[in-house]
PDB file of C-alpha atoms in Angstrom:
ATOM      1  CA  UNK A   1     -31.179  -1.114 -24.258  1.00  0.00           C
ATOM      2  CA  UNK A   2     -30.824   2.407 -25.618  1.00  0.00           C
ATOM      3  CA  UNK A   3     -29.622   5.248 -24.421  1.00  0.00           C
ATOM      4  CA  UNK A   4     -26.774   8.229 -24.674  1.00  0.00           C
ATOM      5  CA  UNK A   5     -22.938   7.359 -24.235  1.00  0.00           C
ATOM      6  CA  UNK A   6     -23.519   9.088 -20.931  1.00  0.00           C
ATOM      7  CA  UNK A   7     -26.903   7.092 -19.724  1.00  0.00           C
ATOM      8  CA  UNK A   8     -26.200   4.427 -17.140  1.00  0.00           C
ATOM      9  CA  UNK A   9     -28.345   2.325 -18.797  1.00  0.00           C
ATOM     10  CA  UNK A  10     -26.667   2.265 -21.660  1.00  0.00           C
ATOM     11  CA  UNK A  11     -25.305  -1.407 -22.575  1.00  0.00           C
ATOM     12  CA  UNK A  12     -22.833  -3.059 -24.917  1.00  0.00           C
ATOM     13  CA  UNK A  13     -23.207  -5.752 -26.948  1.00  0.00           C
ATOM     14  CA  UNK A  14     -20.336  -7.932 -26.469  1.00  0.00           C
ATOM     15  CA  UNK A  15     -18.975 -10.534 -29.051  1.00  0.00           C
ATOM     16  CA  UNK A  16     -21.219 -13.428 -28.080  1.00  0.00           C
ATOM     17  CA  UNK A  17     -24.667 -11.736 -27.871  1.00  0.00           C
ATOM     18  CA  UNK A  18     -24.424 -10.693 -24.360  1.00  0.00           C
ATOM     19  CA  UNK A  19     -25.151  -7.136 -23.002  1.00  0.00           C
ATOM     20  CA  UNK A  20     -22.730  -5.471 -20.959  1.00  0.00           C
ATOM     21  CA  UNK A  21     -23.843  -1.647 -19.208  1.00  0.00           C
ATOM     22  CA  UNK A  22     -20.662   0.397 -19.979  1.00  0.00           C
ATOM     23  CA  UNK A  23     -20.778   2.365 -16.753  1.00  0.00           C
ATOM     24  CA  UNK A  24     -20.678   0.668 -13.536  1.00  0.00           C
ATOM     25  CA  UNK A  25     -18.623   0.602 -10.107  1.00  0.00           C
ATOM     26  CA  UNK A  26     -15.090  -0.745  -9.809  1.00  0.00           C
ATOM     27  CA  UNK A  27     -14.552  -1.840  -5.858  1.00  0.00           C
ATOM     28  CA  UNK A  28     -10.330  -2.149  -6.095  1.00  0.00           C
ATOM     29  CA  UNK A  29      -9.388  -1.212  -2.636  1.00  0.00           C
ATOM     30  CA  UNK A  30     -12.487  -1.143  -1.488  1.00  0.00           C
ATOM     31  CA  UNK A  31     -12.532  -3.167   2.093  1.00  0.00           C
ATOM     32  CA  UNK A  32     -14.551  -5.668   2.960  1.00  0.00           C
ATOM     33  CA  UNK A  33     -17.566  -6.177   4.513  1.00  0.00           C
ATOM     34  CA  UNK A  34     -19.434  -2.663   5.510  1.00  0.00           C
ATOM     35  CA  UNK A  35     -17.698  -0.508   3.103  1.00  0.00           C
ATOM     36  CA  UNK A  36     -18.477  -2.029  -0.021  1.00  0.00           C
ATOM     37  CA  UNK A  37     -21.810  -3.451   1.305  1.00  0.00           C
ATOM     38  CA  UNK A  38     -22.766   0.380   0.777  1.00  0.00           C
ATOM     39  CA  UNK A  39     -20.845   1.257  -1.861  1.00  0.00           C
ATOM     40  CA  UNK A  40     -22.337  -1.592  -4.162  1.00  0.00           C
ATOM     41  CA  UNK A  41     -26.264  -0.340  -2.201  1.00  0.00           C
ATOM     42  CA  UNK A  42     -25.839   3.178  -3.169  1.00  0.00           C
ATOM     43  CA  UNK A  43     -24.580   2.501  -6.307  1.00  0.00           C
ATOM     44  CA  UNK A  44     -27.578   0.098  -7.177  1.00  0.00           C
ATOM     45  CA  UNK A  45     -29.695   2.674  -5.994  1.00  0.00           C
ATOM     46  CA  UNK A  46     -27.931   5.197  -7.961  1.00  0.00           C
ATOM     47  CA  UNK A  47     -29.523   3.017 -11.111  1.00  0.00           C
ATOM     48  CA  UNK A  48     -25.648   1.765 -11.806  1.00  0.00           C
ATOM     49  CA  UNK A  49     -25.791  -2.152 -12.532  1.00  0.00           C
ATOM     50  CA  UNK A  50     -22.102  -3.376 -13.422  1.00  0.00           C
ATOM     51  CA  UNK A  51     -20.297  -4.038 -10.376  1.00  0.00           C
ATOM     52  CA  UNK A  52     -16.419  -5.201 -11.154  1.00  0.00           C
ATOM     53  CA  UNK A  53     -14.654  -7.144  -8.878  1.00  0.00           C
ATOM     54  CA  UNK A  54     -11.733  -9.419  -8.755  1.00  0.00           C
ATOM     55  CA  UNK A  55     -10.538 -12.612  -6.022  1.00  0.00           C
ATOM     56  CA  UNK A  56      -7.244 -10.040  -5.536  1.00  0.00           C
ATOM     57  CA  UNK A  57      -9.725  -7.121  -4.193  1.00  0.00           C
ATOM     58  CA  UNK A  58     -10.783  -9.573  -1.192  1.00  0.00           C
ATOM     59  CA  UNK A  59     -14.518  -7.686  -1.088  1.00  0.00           C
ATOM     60  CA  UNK A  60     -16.635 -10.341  -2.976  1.00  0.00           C
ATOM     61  CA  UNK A  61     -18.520 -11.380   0.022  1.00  0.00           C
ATOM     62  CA  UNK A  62     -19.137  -7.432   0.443  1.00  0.00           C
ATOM     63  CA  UNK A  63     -20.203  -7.368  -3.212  1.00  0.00           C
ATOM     64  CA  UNK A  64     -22.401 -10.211  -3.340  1.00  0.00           C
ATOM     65  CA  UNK A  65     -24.450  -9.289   0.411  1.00  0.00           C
ATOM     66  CA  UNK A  66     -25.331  -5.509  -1.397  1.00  0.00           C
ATOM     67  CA  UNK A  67     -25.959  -7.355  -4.762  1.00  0.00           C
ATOM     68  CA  UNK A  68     -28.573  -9.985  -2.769  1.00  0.00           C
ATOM     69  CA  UNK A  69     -30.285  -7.155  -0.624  1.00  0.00           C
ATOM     70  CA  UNK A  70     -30.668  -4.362  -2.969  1.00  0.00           C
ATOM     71  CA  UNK A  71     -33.841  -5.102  -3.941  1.00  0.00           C
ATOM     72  CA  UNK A  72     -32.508  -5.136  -7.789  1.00  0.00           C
ATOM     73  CA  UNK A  73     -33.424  -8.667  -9.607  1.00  0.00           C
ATOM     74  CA  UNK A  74     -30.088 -10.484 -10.312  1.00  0.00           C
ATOM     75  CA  UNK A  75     -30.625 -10.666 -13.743  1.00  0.00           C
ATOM     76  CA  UNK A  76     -30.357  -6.811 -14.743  1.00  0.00           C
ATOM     77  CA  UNK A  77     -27.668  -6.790 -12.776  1.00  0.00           C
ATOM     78  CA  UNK A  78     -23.905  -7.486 -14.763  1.00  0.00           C
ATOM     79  CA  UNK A  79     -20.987  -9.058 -12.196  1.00  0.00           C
ATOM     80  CA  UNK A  80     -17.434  -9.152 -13.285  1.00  0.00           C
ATOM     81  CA  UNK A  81     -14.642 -10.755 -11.383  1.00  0.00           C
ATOM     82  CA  UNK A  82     -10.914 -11.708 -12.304  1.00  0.00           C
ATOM     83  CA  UNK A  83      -8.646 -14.390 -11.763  1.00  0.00           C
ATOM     84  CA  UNK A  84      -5.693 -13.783 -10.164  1.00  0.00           C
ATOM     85  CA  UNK A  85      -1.399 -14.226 -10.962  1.00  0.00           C
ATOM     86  CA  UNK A  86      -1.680 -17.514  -8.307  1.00  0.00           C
ATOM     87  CA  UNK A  87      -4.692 -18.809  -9.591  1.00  0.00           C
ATOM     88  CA  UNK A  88      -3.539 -19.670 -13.459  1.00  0.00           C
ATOM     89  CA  UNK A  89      -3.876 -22.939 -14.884  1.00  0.00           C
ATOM     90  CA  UNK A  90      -6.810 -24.989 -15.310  1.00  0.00           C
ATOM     91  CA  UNK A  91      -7.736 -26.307 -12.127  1.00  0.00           C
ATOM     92  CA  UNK A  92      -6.419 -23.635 -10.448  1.00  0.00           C
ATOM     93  CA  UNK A  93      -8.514 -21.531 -12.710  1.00  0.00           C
ATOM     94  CA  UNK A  94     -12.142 -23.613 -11.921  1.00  0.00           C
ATOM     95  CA  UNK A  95     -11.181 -23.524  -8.195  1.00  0.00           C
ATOM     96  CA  UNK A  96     -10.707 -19.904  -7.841  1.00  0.00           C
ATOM     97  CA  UNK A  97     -14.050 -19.153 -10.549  1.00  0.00           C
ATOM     98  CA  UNK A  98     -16.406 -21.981  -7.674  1.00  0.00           C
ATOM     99  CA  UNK A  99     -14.602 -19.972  -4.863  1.00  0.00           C
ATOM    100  CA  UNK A 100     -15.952 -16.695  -6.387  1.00  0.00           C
ATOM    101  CA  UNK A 101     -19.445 -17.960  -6.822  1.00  0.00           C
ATOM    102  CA  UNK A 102     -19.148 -18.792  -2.975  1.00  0.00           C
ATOM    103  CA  UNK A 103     -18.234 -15.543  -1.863  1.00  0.00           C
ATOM    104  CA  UNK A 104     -20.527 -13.680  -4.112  1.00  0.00           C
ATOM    105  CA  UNK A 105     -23.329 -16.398  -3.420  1.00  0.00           C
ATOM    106  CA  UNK A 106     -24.078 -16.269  -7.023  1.00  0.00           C
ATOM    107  CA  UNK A 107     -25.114 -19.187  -9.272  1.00  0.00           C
ATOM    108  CA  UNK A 108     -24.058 -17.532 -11.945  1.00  0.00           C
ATOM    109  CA  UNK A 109     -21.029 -15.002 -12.998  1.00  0.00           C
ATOM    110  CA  UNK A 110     -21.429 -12.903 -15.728  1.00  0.00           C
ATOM    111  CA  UNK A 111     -18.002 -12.066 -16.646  1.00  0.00           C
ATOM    112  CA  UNK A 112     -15.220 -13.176 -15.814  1.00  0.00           C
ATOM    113  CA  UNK A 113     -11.758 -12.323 -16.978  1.00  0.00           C
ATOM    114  CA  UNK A 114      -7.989 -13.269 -16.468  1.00  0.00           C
ATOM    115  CA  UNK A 115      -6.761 -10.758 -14.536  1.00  0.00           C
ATOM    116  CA  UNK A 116      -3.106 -10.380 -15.397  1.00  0.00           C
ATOM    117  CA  UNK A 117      -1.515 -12.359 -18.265  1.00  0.00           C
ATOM    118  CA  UNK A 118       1.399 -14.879 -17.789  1.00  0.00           C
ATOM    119  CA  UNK A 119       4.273 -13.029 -18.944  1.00  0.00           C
ATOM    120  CA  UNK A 120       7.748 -14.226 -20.838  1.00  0.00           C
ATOM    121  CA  UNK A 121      10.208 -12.541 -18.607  1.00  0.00           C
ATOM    122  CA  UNK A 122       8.061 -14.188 -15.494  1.00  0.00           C
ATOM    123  CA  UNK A 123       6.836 -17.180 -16.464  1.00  0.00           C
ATOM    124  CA  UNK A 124       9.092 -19.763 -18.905  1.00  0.00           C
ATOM    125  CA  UNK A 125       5.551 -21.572 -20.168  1.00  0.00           C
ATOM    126  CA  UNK A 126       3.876 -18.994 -19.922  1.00  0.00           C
ATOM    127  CA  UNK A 127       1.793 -19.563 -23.243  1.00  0.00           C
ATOM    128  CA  UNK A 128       0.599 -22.671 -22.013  1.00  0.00           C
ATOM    129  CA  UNK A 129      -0.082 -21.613 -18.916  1.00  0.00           C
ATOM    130  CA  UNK A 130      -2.499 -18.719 -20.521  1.00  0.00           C
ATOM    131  CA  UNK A 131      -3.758 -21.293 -22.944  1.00  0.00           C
ATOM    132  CA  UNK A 132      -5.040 -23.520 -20.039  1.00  0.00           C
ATOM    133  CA  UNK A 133      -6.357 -20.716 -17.911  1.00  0.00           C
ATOM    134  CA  UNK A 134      -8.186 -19.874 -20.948  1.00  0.00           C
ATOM    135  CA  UNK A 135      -9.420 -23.162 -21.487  1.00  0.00           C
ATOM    136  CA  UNK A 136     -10.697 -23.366 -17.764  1.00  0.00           C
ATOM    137  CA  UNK A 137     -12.792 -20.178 -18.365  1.00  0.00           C
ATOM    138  CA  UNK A 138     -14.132 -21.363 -21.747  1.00  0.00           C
ATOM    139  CA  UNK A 139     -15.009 -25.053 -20.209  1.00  0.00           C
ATOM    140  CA  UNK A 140     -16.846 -22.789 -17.441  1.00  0.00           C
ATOM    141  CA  UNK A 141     -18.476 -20.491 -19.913  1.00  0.00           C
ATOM    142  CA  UNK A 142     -19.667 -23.882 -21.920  1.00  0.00           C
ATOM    143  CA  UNK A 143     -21.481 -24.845 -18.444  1.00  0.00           C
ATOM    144  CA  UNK A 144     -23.142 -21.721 -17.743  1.00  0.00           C
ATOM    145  CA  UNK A 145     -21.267 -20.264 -14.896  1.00  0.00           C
ATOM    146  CA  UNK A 146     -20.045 -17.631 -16.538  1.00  0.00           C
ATOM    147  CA  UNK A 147     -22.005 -15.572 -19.548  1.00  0.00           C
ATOM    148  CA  UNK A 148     -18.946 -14.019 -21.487  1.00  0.00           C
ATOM    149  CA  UNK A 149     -15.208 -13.770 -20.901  1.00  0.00           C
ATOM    150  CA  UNK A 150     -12.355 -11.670 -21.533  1.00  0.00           C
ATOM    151  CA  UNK A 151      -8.726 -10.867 -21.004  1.00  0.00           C
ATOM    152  CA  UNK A 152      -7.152  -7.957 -18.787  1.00  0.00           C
ATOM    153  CA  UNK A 153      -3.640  -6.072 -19.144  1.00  0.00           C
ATOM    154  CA  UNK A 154      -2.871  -8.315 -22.156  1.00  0.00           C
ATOM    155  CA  UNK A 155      -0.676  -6.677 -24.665  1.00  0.00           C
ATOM    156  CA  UNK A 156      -0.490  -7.812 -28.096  1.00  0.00           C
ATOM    157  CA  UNK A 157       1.780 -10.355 -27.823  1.00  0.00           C
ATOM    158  CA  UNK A 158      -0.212 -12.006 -24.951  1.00  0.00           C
ATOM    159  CA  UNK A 159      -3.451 -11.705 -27.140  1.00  0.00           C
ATOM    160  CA  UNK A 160      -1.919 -12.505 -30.261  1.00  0.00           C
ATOM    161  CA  UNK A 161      -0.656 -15.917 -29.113  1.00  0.00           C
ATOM    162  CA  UNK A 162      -3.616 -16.863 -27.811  1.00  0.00           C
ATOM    163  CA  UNK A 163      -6.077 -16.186 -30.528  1.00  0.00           C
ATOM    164  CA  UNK A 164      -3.025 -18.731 -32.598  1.00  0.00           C
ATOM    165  CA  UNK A 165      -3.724 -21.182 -29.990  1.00  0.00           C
ATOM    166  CA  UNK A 166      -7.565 -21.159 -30.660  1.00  0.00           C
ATOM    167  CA  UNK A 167      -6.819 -20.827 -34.374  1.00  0.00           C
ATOM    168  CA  UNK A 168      -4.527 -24.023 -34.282  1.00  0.00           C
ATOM    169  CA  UNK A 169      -6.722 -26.039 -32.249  1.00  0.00           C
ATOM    170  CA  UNK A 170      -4.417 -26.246 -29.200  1.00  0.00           C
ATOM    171  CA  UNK A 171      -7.506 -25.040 -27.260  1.00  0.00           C
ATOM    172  CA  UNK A 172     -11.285 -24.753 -27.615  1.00  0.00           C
ATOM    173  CA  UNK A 173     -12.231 -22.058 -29.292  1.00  0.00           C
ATOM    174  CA  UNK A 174     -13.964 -19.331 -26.850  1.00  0.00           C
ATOM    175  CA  UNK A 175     -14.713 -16.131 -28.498  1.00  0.00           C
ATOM    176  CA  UNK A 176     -13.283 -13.012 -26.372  1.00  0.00           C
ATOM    177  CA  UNK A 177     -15.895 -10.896 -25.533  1.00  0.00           C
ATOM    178  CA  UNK A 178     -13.782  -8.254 -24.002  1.00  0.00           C
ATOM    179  CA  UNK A 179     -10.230  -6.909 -23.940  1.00  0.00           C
ATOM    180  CA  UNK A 180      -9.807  -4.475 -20.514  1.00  0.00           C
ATOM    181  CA  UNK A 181      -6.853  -2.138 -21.641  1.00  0.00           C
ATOM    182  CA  UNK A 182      -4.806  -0.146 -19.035  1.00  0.00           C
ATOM    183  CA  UNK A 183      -3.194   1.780 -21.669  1.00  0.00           C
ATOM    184  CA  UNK A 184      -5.035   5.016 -21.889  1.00  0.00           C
ATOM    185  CA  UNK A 185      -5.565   6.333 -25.567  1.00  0.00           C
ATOM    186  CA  UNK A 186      -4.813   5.735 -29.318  1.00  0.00           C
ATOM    187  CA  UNK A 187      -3.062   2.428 -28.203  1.00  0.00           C
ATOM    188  CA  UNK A 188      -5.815   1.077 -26.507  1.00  0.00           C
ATOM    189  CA  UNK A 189      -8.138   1.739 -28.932  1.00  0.00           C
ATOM    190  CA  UNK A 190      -6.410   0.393 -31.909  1.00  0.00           C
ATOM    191  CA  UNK A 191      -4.906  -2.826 -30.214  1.00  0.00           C
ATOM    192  CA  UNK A 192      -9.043  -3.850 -29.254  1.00  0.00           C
ATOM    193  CA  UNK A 193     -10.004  -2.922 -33.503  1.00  0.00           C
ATOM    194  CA  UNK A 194      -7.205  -4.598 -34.842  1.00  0.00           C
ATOM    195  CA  UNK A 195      -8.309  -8.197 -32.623  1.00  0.00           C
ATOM    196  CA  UNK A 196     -12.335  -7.505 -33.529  1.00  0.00           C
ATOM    197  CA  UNK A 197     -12.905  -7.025 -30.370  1.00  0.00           C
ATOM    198  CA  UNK A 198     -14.907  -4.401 -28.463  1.00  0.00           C
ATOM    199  CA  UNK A 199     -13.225  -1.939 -26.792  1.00  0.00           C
ATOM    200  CA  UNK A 200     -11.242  -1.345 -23.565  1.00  0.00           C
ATOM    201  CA  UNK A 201     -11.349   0.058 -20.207  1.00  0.00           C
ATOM    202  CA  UNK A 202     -10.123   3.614 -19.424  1.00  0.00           C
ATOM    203  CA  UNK A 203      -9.889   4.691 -15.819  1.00  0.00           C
ATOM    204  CA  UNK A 204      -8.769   7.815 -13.986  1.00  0.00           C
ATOM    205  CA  UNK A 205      -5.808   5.768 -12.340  1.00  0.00           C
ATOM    206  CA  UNK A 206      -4.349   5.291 -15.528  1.00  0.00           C
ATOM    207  CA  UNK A 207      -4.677   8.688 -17.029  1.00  0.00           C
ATOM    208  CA  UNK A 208      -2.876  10.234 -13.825  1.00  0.00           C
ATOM    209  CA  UNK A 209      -5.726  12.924 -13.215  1.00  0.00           C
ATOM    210  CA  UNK A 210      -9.188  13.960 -13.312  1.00  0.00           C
ATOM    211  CA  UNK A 211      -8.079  15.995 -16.138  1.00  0.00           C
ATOM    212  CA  UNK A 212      -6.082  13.743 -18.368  1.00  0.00           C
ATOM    213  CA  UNK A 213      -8.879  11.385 -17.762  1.00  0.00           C
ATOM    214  CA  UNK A 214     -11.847  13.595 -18.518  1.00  0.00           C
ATOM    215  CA  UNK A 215     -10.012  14.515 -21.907  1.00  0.00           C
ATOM    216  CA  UNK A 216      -9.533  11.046 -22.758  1.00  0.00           C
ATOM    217  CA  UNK A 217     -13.094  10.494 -22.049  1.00  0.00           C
ATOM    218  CA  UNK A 218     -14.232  13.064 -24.274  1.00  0.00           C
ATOM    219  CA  UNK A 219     -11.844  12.021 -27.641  1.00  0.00           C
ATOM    220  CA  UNK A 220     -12.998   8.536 -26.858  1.00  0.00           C
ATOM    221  CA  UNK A 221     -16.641   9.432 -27.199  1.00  0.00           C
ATOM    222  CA  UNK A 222     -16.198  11.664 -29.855  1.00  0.00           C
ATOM    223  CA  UNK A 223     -14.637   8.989 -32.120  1.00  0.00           C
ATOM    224  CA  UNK A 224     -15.890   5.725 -30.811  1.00  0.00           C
ATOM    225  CA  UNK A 225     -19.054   6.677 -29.395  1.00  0.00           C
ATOM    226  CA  UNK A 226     -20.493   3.756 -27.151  1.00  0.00           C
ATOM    227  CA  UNK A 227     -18.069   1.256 -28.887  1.00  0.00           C
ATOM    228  CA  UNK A 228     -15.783   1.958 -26.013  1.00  0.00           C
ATOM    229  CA  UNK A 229     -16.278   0.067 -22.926  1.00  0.00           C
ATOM    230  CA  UNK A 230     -16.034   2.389 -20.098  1.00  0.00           C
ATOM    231  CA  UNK A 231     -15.944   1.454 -16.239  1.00  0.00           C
ATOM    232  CA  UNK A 232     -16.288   4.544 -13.333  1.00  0.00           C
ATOM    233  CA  UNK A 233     -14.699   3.390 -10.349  1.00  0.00           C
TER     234      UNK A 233
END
């Protein structure tokens, strides 16, 4: 679909053929029930269709009731949810992706990405334990529960040994279609070009304030155009 950087309708091809709209509205702290109900209506309404999510936000049944009664056919609307720190590991990682679906009642996820990655100074396997979660999400993305999926908060070490994982065979290849970045900036940018992958996600939190952020916005458009992925929320 075409449009300006600035056009809600305006989508992003991701690595796998999928099209992701690079505005849409993020429900973190959002409660439950009849808060995000209308948040996710109005913003619907508004012509917005990429709602992001995650299990730790505890609003998917919220999400999922103003998804079903919007009116808006589920298809040209993109869903993105996370898996959590707890939920890592394979069958943790299916269990928490069918629990999702529940809540959302959705057949179908369109993205869904690992959250937070297992870190050394946390976690002593903590590249296996990212391998497997990854595995779980590619398995999943093989059976058509989820359309595309992608890493959050990963730095380049995190990324790095993963993509050697899938390069050695140690897990099924998966492409990434998406690296989320909460590193505002040069950084951001040149840590999703120098893994071929498209893009990251700025937000206001991150850049401190409206100003910072609206600055950022406007050097990220001004080199990258709509090859940044961009989330308001």
């Amino acid at each position: 679909m075409e449009g300006t950087a600035r056009d809600r309708n305006t989508r992003k091809k991701l690595n796998n053929g999928v099209e992701m709209p690079i505005f849409g509205l993020g429900v973190y702290k959002s409660a439950d029930g009849e808060e995000t109900y209308n948040a996710v209506r109005w913003a619907l309404d508004a012509g917005y269709r990429h709602i992001d999510t995650a299990s730790i936000y505890r609003n998917e049944t919220g999400v999922g009731q103003g998804i079903r009664e919007s009116g808006v056919p589920r298809e040209e609307i993109f869903v993105t949810t996370k898996i959590w720190n707890n939920k890592r590991g394979y069958e943790k990682t299916r269990e928490s992706v069918e629990k999702s679906l529940e809540r959302l009642g959705l057949d179908y996820l369109d993205m869904v990405l690992i959250h937070w990655p297992a870190a050394p100074h946390r976690v002593e396997n903590w590249e296996e334990l990212n391998q497997s979660t990854w595995q779980a999400l590619t398995d999943l993305y093989k059976e058509g529960k989820i359309r595309a999926i992608g890493v959050s908060n990963f730095k380049p070490h995190h990324l790095k040994a993963l993509l050697e994982a899938e390069a050695a065979g140690r897990i099924p290849h998966g492409e990434i279609a998406l690296v989320v970045s909460n590193n505002p900036g040069a950084y951001a940018l040149e840590r999703a070009k120098n893994f071929g992958v498209p893009g990251a996600v700025i937000t206001r939190k991150e850049c401190g304030s409206k100003e910072a952020f609206v600055s950022t916005l406007q050097a990220v458009l001004e080199r990258n155009g709509t090859d940044l992925i961009i989330l308001a929320g």
